[in-house]
Amino acid sequence: MQATSRFRFMKSRHVARMTALHATMNDFQYDRHAHEEYALGVTLAGRQDFFSNGEFHRSPPGSVITLHPDEVHDGHAGGGDALDYVMLYIHPDELDPLIANAIGVQGLQAARLAPTLTKDVPLRDEIIALSRMIEEQDTSQIEQEYALYRIAAHLAERAGNFAPNERARRPDSLLERAKDFIHENARYDISLDDISHAASISKYHFLRAFRTQYGITPHQYVLNCRVNAARRHLENGESVMEAALCCGFSDLSHFNRRFKRIYGMTPRQYQAHIFT
């Protein structure tokens, strides 16, 4: 099979914090990472094999993938065929108010709005439709807003059917404190001692517990937070060098390497996609 992977990111012109990805890949594997946004995807062809929410999953064509904010995952083509899929990245500031209004509750962080992997034909069609709207860039603001509302309403309708899993029901408060510290200080040269001290937990227990809880090492999580922050700087039009230095990367080669393992392209390529 010929090795080829293509990634196309498109930022919505009408919804401030929403981005679509259309990817085809067979020779690329994402590192374990997490996004600040909800990630709602559909496998179009091939099979997507990935780790998320403490389990390994296989997504055949037509399946819907739902990843909640800060949920660690990876991904690669499985089964020997090229993988083709679309993914919507929707910031909680855009999606949470719509869902909360639909079901009349606030504070959705502990709730699972849908299973990680499902055969949900209406949701599949809604995700594909909105992805195409963003990709074609010829739809009106009200069309995209209504398409997003339809996705939110569908998720809200299903929310009552999915209880939080054990991990979401009883998060370790000390580890949550550690994550908060990392988010606030990722741009600095922080150490394991710094993080474990902030969380009031011994360093060695912290190392074991963090990876068990989130499926990623503290070091990987720090790098992930830096990449996510740098992505925001790139989308604001700052140079690649400014984004790298602002977010704790000491050199461009390291920044390029880490960014590509999460987004499939270099920071400069990503910025070119966003401003096309």
PDB file of C-alpha atoms in Angstrom:
ATOM      1  CA  MET A   1       0.000   0.000   0.000  1.00  0.00           C
ATOM      2  CA  GLN A   2       1.380   3.399  -0.964  1.00  0.00           C
ATOM      3  CA  ALA A   3       2.178   5.549   2.069  1.00  0.00           C
ATOM      4  CA  THR A   4       0.159   8.754   2.046  1.00  0.00           C
ATOM      5  CA  SER A   5      -1.354  10.932   4.720  1.00  0.00           C
ATOM      6  CA  ARG A   6      -3.169  14.211   4.182  1.00  0.00           C
ATOM      7  CA  PHE A   7      -4.604  16.565   6.774  1.00  0.00           C
ATOM      8  CA  ARG A   8      -6.737  19.604   6.111  1.00  0.00           C
ATOM      9  CA  PHE A   9      -7.775  21.918   8.941  1.00  0.00           C
ATOM     10  CA  MET A  10     -10.475  24.526   8.321  1.00  0.00           C
ATOM     11  CA  LYS A  11     -11.540  27.135  10.861  1.00  0.00           C
ATOM     12  CA  SER A  12     -15.190  28.153  10.834  1.00  0.00           C
ATOM     13  CA  ARG A  13     -15.708  31.713   9.670  1.00  0.00           C
ATOM     14  CA  HIS A  14     -18.940  32.000  11.623  1.00  0.00           C
ATOM     15  CA  VAL A  15     -18.457  30.140  14.932  1.00  0.00           C
ATOM     16  CA  ALA A  16     -15.413  31.569  16.670  1.00  0.00           C
ATOM     17  CA  ARG A  17     -14.026  28.464  18.366  1.00  0.00           C
ATOM     18  CA  MET A  18     -14.863  25.659  15.975  1.00  0.00           C
ATOM     19  CA  THR A  19     -12.503  23.907  13.548  1.00  0.00           C
ATOM     20  CA  ALA A  20     -13.021  21.024  11.127  1.00  0.00           C
ATOM     21  CA  LEU A  21     -10.444  18.434  10.080  1.00  0.00           C
ATOM     22  CA  HIS A  22     -10.618  16.150   7.042  1.00  0.00           C
ATOM     23  CA  ALA A  23      -7.843  13.549   7.194  1.00  0.00           C
ATOM     24  CA  THR A  24      -6.707  10.629   5.088  1.00  0.00           C
ATOM     25  CA  MET A  25      -3.920   8.539   6.590  1.00  0.00           C
ATOM     26  CA  ASN A  26      -2.234   5.165   6.524  1.00  0.00           C
ATOM     27  CA  ASP A  27       1.388   5.940   7.429  1.00  0.00           C
ATOM     28  CA  PHE A  28       0.878   8.206  10.443  1.00  0.00           C
ATOM     29  CA  GLN A  29       0.075   7.604  14.107  1.00  0.00           C
ATOM     30  CA  TYR A  30      -0.975  10.276  16.575  1.00  0.00           C
ATOM     31  CA  ASP A  31       0.827  10.431  19.893  1.00  0.00           C
ATOM     32  CA  ARG A  32      -1.379  10.276  22.975  1.00  0.00           C
ATOM     33  CA  HIS A  33      -2.706  13.759  23.563  1.00  0.00           C
ATOM     34  CA  ALA A  34      -5.805  15.701  24.586  1.00  0.00           C
ATOM     35  CA  HIS A  35      -7.667  18.734  23.258  1.00  0.00           C
ATOM     36  CA  GLU A  36      -9.379  21.566  25.076  1.00  0.00           C
ATOM     37  CA  GLU A  37     -12.368  21.086  22.786  1.00  0.00           C
ATOM     38  CA  TYR A  38     -14.986  18.439  22.231  1.00  0.00           C
ATOM     39  CA  ALA A  39     -13.915  16.310  19.265  1.00  0.00           C
ATOM     40  CA  LEU A  40     -16.790  14.800  17.282  1.00  0.00           C
ATOM     41  CA  GLY A  41     -15.736  12.611  14.376  1.00  0.00           C
ATOM     42  CA  VAL A  42     -17.011  10.199  11.753  1.00  0.00           C
ATOM     43  CA  THR A  43     -15.000   7.436  10.108  1.00  0.00           C
ATOM     44  CA  LEU A  44     -15.738   7.670   6.384  1.00  0.00           C
ATOM     45  CA  ALA A  45     -13.584   4.812   5.052  1.00  0.00           C
ATOM     46  CA  GLY A  46     -11.071   2.334   6.418  1.00  0.00           C
ATOM     47  CA  ARG A  47     -10.875   1.776  10.145  1.00  0.00           C
ATOM     48  CA  GLN A  48      -9.652   4.035  12.944  1.00  0.00           C
ATOM     49  CA  ASP A  49      -7.981   2.270  15.870  1.00  0.00           C
ATOM     50  CA  PHE A  50      -7.475   4.408  18.955  1.00  0.00           C
ATOM     51  CA  PHE A  51      -7.097   4.532  22.720  1.00  0.00           C
ATOM     52  CA  SER A  52      -9.461   6.726  24.712  1.00  0.00           C
ATOM     53  CA  ASN A  53     -11.171   6.794  28.085  1.00  0.00           C
ATOM     54  CA  GLY A  54      -9.049   3.915  29.334  1.00  0.00           C
ATOM     55  CA  GLU A  55      -9.938   1.543  26.480  1.00  0.00           C
ATOM     56  CA  PHE A  56      -8.908   0.650  22.937  1.00  0.00           C
ATOM     57  CA  HIS A  57     -11.522   1.134  20.224  1.00  0.00           C
ATOM     58  CA  ARG A  58     -11.955   0.215  16.559  1.00  0.00           C
ATOM     59  CA  SER A  59     -14.083   2.559  14.486  1.00  0.00           C
ATOM     60  CA  PRO A  60     -15.373   1.145  11.163  1.00  0.00           C
ATOM     61  CA  PRO A  61     -16.991   3.300   8.452  1.00  0.00           C
ATOM     62  CA  GLY A  62     -20.087   5.130   9.629  1.00  0.00           C
ATOM     63  CA  SER A  63     -19.121   5.113  13.304  1.00  0.00           C
ATOM     64  CA  VAL A  64     -19.232   8.275  15.418  1.00  0.00           C
ATOM     65  CA  ILE A  65     -16.373   9.120  17.783  1.00  0.00           C
ATOM     66  CA  THR A  66     -17.057  11.422  20.733  1.00  0.00           C
ATOM     67  CA  LEU A  67     -14.103  12.744  22.731  1.00  0.00           C
ATOM     68  CA  HIS A  68     -14.727  15.073  25.650  1.00  0.00           C
ATOM     69  CA  PRO A  69     -12.436  17.990  26.537  1.00  0.00           C
ATOM     70  CA  ASP A  70      -9.120  16.912  28.034  1.00  0.00           C
ATOM     71  CA  GLU A  71      -9.768  13.240  27.201  1.00  0.00           C
ATOM     72  CA  VAL A  72      -6.477  11.536  26.323  1.00  0.00           C
ATOM     73  CA  HIS A  73      -6.466   9.636  23.027  1.00  0.00           C
ATOM     74  CA  ASP A  74      -4.311   8.584  20.091  1.00  0.00           C
ATOM     75  CA  GLY A  75      -5.171   7.072  16.717  1.00  0.00           C
ATOM     76  CA  HIS A  76      -4.008   5.337  13.565  1.00  0.00           C
ATOM     77  CA  ALA A  77      -5.337   3.472  10.551  1.00  0.00           C
ATOM     78  CA  GLY A  78      -6.225  -0.140  11.262  1.00  0.00           C
ATOM     79  CA  GLY A  79      -7.001  -3.142   9.122  1.00  0.00           C
ATOM     80  CA  GLY A  80      -4.556  -2.404   6.316  1.00  0.00           C
ATOM     81  CA  ASP A  81      -6.676   0.146   4.392  1.00  0.00           C
ATOM     82  CA  ALA A  82      -6.263   3.914   4.291  1.00  0.00           C
ATOM     83  CA  LEU A  83      -8.308   5.729   6.919  1.00  0.00           C
ATOM     84  CA  ASP A  84     -10.537   8.631   5.864  1.00  0.00           C
ATOM     85  CA  TYR A  85     -12.401  10.626   8.506  1.00  0.00           C
ATOM     86  CA  VAL A  86     -13.752  14.023   9.499  1.00  0.00           C
ATOM     87  CA  MET A  87     -13.560  15.609  12.936  1.00  0.00           C
ATOM     88  CA  LEU A  88     -15.150  18.709  14.456  1.00  0.00           C
ATOM     89  CA  TYR A  89     -13.295  20.455  17.277  1.00  0.00           C
ATOM     90  CA  ILE A  90     -15.801  22.551  19.236  1.00  0.00           C
ATOM     91  CA  HIS A  91     -14.744  24.544  22.272  1.00  0.00           C
ATOM     92  CA  PRO A  92     -16.876  24.065  25.408  1.00  0.00           C
ATOM     93  CA  ASP A  93     -17.648  27.811  25.348  1.00  0.00           C
ATOM     94  CA  GLU A  94     -19.557  27.195  22.109  1.00  0.00           C
ATOM     95  CA  LEU A  95     -21.177  23.820  22.830  1.00  0.00           C
ATOM     96  CA  ASP A  96     -21.808  23.695  26.592  1.00  0.00           C
ATOM     97  CA  PRO A  97     -24.302  26.606  26.725  1.00  0.00           C
ATOM     98  CA  LEU A  98     -26.354  25.055  23.923  1.00  0.00           C
ATOM     99  CA  ILE A  99     -26.457  21.663  25.635  1.00  0.00           C
ATOM    100  CA  ALA A 100     -27.055  23.120  29.097  1.00  0.00           C
ATOM    101  CA  ASN A 101     -29.942  25.180  27.792  1.00  0.00           C
ATOM    102  CA  ALA A 102     -31.444  22.152  26.071  1.00  0.00           C
ATOM    103  CA  ILE A 103     -31.372  19.928  29.168  1.00  0.00           C
ATOM    104  CA  GLY A 104     -31.690  22.680  31.761  1.00  0.00           C
ATOM    105  CA  VAL A 105     -28.519  21.979  33.725  1.00  0.00           C
ATOM    106  CA  GLN A 106     -25.142  23.584  34.195  1.00  0.00           C
ATOM    107  CA  GLY A 107     -21.743  22.011  34.783  1.00  0.00           C
ATOM    108  CA  LEU A 108     -21.399  19.324  32.135  1.00  0.00           C
ATOM    109  CA  GLN A 109     -17.816  18.385  32.901  1.00  0.00           C
ATOM    110  CA  ALA A 110     -18.725  15.257  34.863  1.00  0.00           C
ATOM    111  CA  ALA A 111     -21.267  14.023  32.347  1.00  0.00           C
ATOM    112  CA  ARG A 112     -20.663  11.851  29.313  1.00  0.00           C
ATOM    113  CA  LEU A 113     -22.849  13.181  26.539  1.00  0.00           C
ATOM    114  CA  ALA A 114     -22.384  10.094  24.372  1.00  0.00           C
ATOM    115  CA  PRO A 115     -20.323   6.916  24.355  1.00  0.00           C
ATOM    116  CA  THR A 116     -16.823   7.140  22.920  1.00  0.00           C
ATOM    117  CA  LEU A 117     -17.820   5.051  19.895  1.00  0.00           C
ATOM    118  CA  THR A 118     -21.323   4.545  18.574  1.00  0.00           C
ATOM    119  CA  LYS A 119     -23.433   3.881  15.507  1.00  0.00           C
ATOM    120  CA  ASP A 120     -25.638   6.961  15.626  1.00  0.00           C
ATOM    121  CA  VAL A 121     -26.869   7.702  12.104  1.00  0.00           C
ATOM    122  CA  PRO A 122     -28.548  11.093  12.798  1.00  0.00           C
ATOM    123  CA  LEU A 123     -25.512  12.377  14.708  1.00  0.00           C
ATOM    124  CA  ARG A 124     -23.200  10.999  11.999  1.00  0.00           C
ATOM    125  CA  ASP A 125     -25.104  12.884   9.307  1.00  0.00           C
ATOM    126  CA  GLU A 126     -25.136  16.106  11.334  1.00  0.00           C
ATOM    127  CA  ILE A 127     -21.372  15.993  11.933  1.00  0.00           C
ATOM    128  CA  ILE A 128     -20.633  15.326   8.249  1.00  0.00           C
ATOM    129  CA  ALA A 129     -23.003  18.102   7.154  1.00  0.00           C
ATOM    130  CA  LEU A 130     -21.412  20.701   9.438  1.00  0.00           C
ATOM    131  CA  SER A 131     -17.910  19.605   8.445  1.00  0.00           C
ATOM    132  CA  ARG A 132     -18.798  20.130   4.788  1.00  0.00           C
ATOM    133  CA  MET A 133     -20.259  23.557   5.520  1.00  0.00           C
ATOM    134  CA  ILE A 134     -16.992  24.627   7.101  1.00  0.00           C
ATOM    135  CA  GLU A 135     -14.921  23.052   4.318  1.00  0.00           C
ATOM    136  CA  GLU A 136     -16.901  24.627   1.485  1.00  0.00           C
ATOM    137  CA  GLN A 137     -17.011  28.051   3.204  1.00  0.00           C
ATOM    138  CA  ASP A 138     -20.035  29.139   1.201  1.00  0.00           C
ATOM    139  CA  THR A 139     -22.748  28.816   3.834  1.00  0.00           C
ATOM    140  CA  SER A 140     -24.255  31.607   5.888  1.00  0.00           C
ATOM    141  CA  GLN A 141     -23.704  32.202   9.589  1.00  0.00           C
ATOM    142  CA  ILE A 142     -27.224  31.139  10.498  1.00  0.00           C
ATOM    143  CA  GLU A 143     -26.795  27.830   8.630  1.00  0.00           C
ATOM    144  CA  GLN A 144     -23.662  26.918  10.580  1.00  0.00           C
ATOM    145  CA  GLU A 145     -25.138  28.070  13.882  1.00  0.00           C
ATOM    146  CA  TYR A 146     -28.275  26.015  13.283  1.00  0.00           C
ATOM    147  CA  ALA A 147     -26.209  22.970  12.293  1.00  0.00           C
ATOM    148  CA  LEU A 148     -24.244  23.293  15.543  1.00  0.00           C
ATOM    149  CA  TYR A 149     -27.499  23.686  17.473  1.00  0.00           C
ATOM    150  CA  ARG A 150     -28.806  20.449  15.931  1.00  0.00           C
ATOM    151  CA  ILE A 151     -25.705  18.578  17.106  1.00  0.00           C
ATOM    152  CA  ALA A 152     -26.031  20.077  20.595  1.00  0.00           C
ATOM    153  CA  ALA A 153     -29.728  19.196  20.771  1.00  0.00           C
ATOM    154  CA  HIS A 154     -28.997  15.626  19.692  1.00  0.00           C
ATOM    155  CA  LEU A 155     -26.280  15.256  22.331  1.00  0.00           C
ATOM    156  CA  ALA A 156     -28.581  16.760  24.956  1.00  0.00           C
ATOM    157  CA  GLU A 157     -31.324  14.327  24.017  1.00  0.00           C
ATOM    158  CA  ARG A 158     -28.951  11.412  24.547  1.00  0.00           C
ATOM    159  CA  ALA A 159     -27.189  12.781  27.646  1.00  0.00           C
ATOM    160  CA  GLY A 160     -29.596  11.172  30.085  1.00  0.00           C
ATOM    161  CA  ASN A 161     -28.846   7.733  28.683  1.00  0.00           C
ATOM    162  CA  PHE A 162     -25.144   7.720  29.534  1.00  0.00           C
ATOM    163  CA  ALA A 163     -24.032   7.748  33.144  1.00  0.00           C
ATOM    164  CA  PRO A 164     -20.552   9.078  33.872  1.00  0.00           C
ATOM    165  CA  ASN A 165     -17.997   6.318  33.945  1.00  0.00           C
ATOM    166  CA  GLU A 166     -16.111   5.550  37.141  1.00  0.00           C
ATOM    167  CA  ARG A 167     -13.235   7.783  36.132  1.00  0.00           C
ATOM    168  CA  ALA A 168     -15.528  10.756  35.537  1.00  0.00           C
ATOM    169  CA  ARG A 169     -17.703  10.126  38.620  1.00  0.00           C
ATOM    170  CA  ARG A 170     -14.879  10.094  41.117  1.00  0.00           C
ATOM    171  CA  PRO A 171     -11.945  12.110  39.799  1.00  0.00           C
ATOM    172  CA  ASP A 172      -8.976  12.196  42.118  1.00  0.00           C
ATOM    173  CA  SER A 173      -9.079  15.731  43.520  1.00  0.00           C
ATOM    174  CA  LEU A 174      -5.309  15.799  44.047  1.00  0.00           C
ATOM    175  CA  LEU A 175      -4.662  14.811  40.439  1.00  0.00           C
ATOM    176  CA  GLU A 176      -7.162  17.422  39.272  1.00  0.00           C
ATOM    177  CA  ARG A 177      -5.189  19.946  41.313  1.00  0.00           C
ATOM    178  CA  ALA A 178      -2.018  18.771  39.566  1.00  0.00           C
ATOM    179  CA  LYS A 179      -3.645  19.228  36.160  1.00  0.00           C
ATOM    180  CA  ASP A 180      -4.752  22.749  37.084  1.00  0.00           C
ATOM    181  CA  PHE A 181      -1.193  23.590  38.118  1.00  0.00           C
ATOM    182  CA  ILE A 182       0.153  22.247  34.809  1.00  0.00           C
ATOM    183  CA  HIS A 183      -2.338  24.300  32.796  1.00  0.00           C
ATOM    184  CA  GLU A 184      -1.364  27.459  34.653  1.00  0.00           C
ATOM    185  CA  ASN A 185       2.389  26.891  34.457  1.00  0.00           C
ATOM    186  CA  ALA A 186       3.069  24.765  31.361  1.00  0.00           C
ATOM    187  CA  ARG A 187       4.995  27.579  29.660  1.00  0.00           C
ATOM    188  CA  TYR A 188       7.590  27.481  32.451  1.00  0.00           C
ATOM    189  CA  ASP A 189      10.285  24.875  33.061  1.00  0.00           C
ATOM    190  CA  ILE A 190       8.327  23.081  35.787  1.00  0.00           C
ATOM    191  CA  SER A 191       9.538  19.882  37.442  1.00  0.00           C
ATOM    192  CA  LEU A 192       7.818  16.813  38.828  1.00  0.00           C
ATOM    193  CA  ASP A 193       8.607  18.145  42.293  1.00  0.00           C
ATOM    194  CA  ASP A 194       6.821  21.402  41.465  1.00  0.00           C
ATOM    195  CA  ILE A 195       3.694  19.594  40.265  1.00  0.00           C
ATOM    196  CA  SER A 196       3.537  16.986  43.018  1.00  0.00           C
ATOM    197  CA  HIS A 197       4.132  19.668  45.672  1.00  0.00           C
ATOM    198  CA  ALA A 198       1.284  21.775  44.258  1.00  0.00           C
ATOM    199  CA  ALA A 199      -0.967  18.721  44.450  1.00  0.00           C
ATOM    200  CA  SER A 200       0.212  17.747  47.957  1.00  0.00           C
ATOM    201  CA  ILE A 201       1.140  14.233  46.849  1.00  0.00           C
ATOM    202  CA  SER A 202       4.431  12.352  46.877  1.00  0.00           C
ATOM    203  CA  LYS A 203       6.317  12.474  43.577  1.00  0.00           C
ATOM    204  CA  TYR A 204       6.446   8.718  43.038  1.00  0.00           C
ATOM    205  CA  HIS A 205       2.818   8.123  43.913  1.00  0.00           C
ATOM    206  CA  PHE A 206       1.912  11.055  41.677  1.00  0.00           C
ATOM    207  CA  LEU A 207       3.801   9.560  38.719  1.00  0.00           C
ATOM    208  CA  ARG A 208       2.008   6.231  38.984  1.00  0.00           C
ATOM    209  CA  ALA A 209      -1.426   7.663  39.750  1.00  0.00           C
ATOM    210  CA  PHE A 210      -1.362  10.286  36.978  1.00  0.00           C
ATOM    211  CA  ARG A 211      -0.605   7.784  34.235  1.00  0.00           C
ATOM    212  CA  THR A 212      -3.153   5.312  35.593  1.00  0.00           C
ATOM    213  CA  GLN A 213      -5.871   7.967  35.724  1.00  0.00           C
ATOM    214  CA  TYR A 214      -5.226   9.748  32.411  1.00  0.00           C
ATOM    215  CA  GLY A 215      -3.296   7.290  30.242  1.00  0.00           C
ATOM    216  CA  ILE A 216      -0.454   9.758  29.702  1.00  0.00           C
ATOM    217  CA  THR A 217       2.671  10.739  31.646  1.00  0.00           C
ATOM    218  CA  PRO A 218       2.931  14.142  33.355  1.00  0.00           C
ATOM    219  CA  HIS A 219       5.731  15.090  30.946  1.00  0.00           C
ATOM    220  CA  GLN A 220       3.576  14.237  27.927  1.00  0.00           C
ATOM    221  CA  TYR A 221       0.713  16.209  29.440  1.00  0.00           C
ATOM    222  CA  VAL A 222       2.894  19.296  29.929  1.00  0.00           C
ATOM    223  CA  LEU A 223       3.991  19.121  26.285  1.00  0.00           C
ATOM    224  CA  ASN A 224       0.386  18.625  25.221  1.00  0.00           C
ATOM    225  CA  CYS A 225      -0.701  21.750  27.102  1.00  0.00           C
ATOM    226  CA  ARG A 226       2.114  23.730  25.467  1.00  0.00           C
ATOM    227  CA  VAL A 227       1.066  22.581  21.994  1.00  0.00           C
ATOM    228  CA  ASN A 228      -2.592  23.453  22.632  1.00  0.00           C
ATOM    229  CA  ALA A 229      -1.629  26.896  23.879  1.00  0.00           C
ATOM    230  CA  ALA A 230       0.682  27.448  20.907  1.00  0.00           C
ATOM    231  CA  ARG A 231      -2.131  26.478  18.534  1.00  0.00           C
ATOM    232  CA  ARG A 232      -4.226  29.347  19.947  1.00  0.00           C
ATOM    233  CA  HIS A 233      -1.348  31.760  19.347  1.00  0.00           C
ATOM    234  CA  LEU A 234      -1.018  30.535  15.750  1.00  0.00           C
ATOM    235  CA  GLU A 235      -4.745  31.035  15.170  1.00  0.00           C
ATOM    236  CA  ASN A 236      -4.379  34.602  16.488  1.00  0.00           C
ATOM    237  CA  GLY A 237      -1.842  35.300  13.739  1.00  0.00           C
ATOM    238  CA  GLU A 238       1.346  35.229  15.797  1.00  0.00           C
ATOM    239  CA  SER A 239       4.492  33.893  14.168  1.00  0.00           C
ATOM    240  CA  VAL A 240       5.620  30.315  14.705  1.00  0.00           C
ATOM    241  CA  MET A 241       8.639  31.538  16.653  1.00  0.00           C
ATOM    242  CA  GLU A 242       6.501  33.751  18.904  1.00  0.00           C
ATOM    243  CA  ALA A 243       4.083  30.896  19.587  1.00  0.00           C
ATOM    244  CA  ALA A 244       6.923  28.501  20.410  1.00  0.00           C
ATOM    245  CA  LEU A 245       8.746  30.824  22.794  1.00  0.00           C
ATOM    246  CA  CYS A 246       5.529  32.048  24.437  1.00  0.00           C
ATOM    247  CA  CYS A 247       4.473  28.509  25.274  1.00  0.00           C
ATOM    248  CA  GLY A 248       7.676  27.090  26.706  1.00  0.00           C
ATOM    249  CA  PHE A 249       9.438  25.557  23.685  1.00  0.00           C
ATOM    250  CA  SER A 250      13.127  26.415  23.644  1.00  0.00           C
ATOM    251  CA  ASP A 251      13.642  25.749  19.922  1.00  0.00           C
ATOM    252  CA  LEU A 252      11.600  25.438  16.732  1.00  0.00           C
ATOM    253  CA  SER A 253      12.644  21.882  15.901  1.00  0.00           C
ATOM    254  CA  HIS A 254      11.210  20.588  19.175  1.00  0.00           C
ATOM    255  CA  PHE A 255       8.031  22.609  18.703  1.00  0.00           C
ATOM    256  CA  ASN A 256       7.624  21.397  15.096  1.00  0.00           C
ATOM    257  CA  ARG A 257       8.134  17.778  16.106  1.00  0.00           C
ATOM    258  CA  ARG A 258       5.657  17.831  18.992  1.00  0.00           C
ATOM    259  CA  PHE A 259       3.020  19.776  17.045  1.00  0.00           C
ATOM    260  CA  LYS A 260       3.170  17.405  14.075  1.00  0.00           C
ATOM    261  CA  ARG A 261       2.709  14.334  16.299  1.00  0.00           C
ATOM    262  CA  ILE A 262      -0.630  15.785  17.441  1.00  0.00           C
ATOM    263  CA  TYR A 263      -1.935  17.606  14.347  1.00  0.00           C
ATOM    264  CA  GLY A 264      -0.273  15.753  11.473  1.00  0.00           C
ATOM    265  CA  MET A 265       1.441  18.860  10.112  1.00  0.00           C
ATOM    266  CA  THR A 266       3.949  21.507  11.150  1.00  0.00           C
ATOM    267  CA  PRO A 267       2.828  24.715  12.909  1.00  0.00           C
ATOM    268  CA  ARG A 268       3.548  26.721   9.757  1.00  0.00           C
ATOM    269  CA  GLN A 269       1.433  24.370   7.636  1.00  0.00           C
ATOM    270  CA  TYR A 270      -1.382  24.489  10.198  1.00  0.00           C
ATOM    271  CA  GLN A 271      -1.368  28.286  10.183  1.00  0.00           C
ATOM    272  CA  ALA A 272      -1.467  28.305   6.378  1.00  0.00           C
ATOM    273  CA  HIS A 273      -4.559  26.062   6.473  1.00  0.00           C
ATOM    274  CA  ILE A 274      -6.342  28.221   9.027  1.00  0.00           C
ATOM    275  CA  PHE A 275      -5.792  31.477   7.116  1.00  0.00           C
ATOM    276  CA  THR A 276      -6.513  30.065   3.653  1.00  0.00           C
TER     277      THR A 276
END
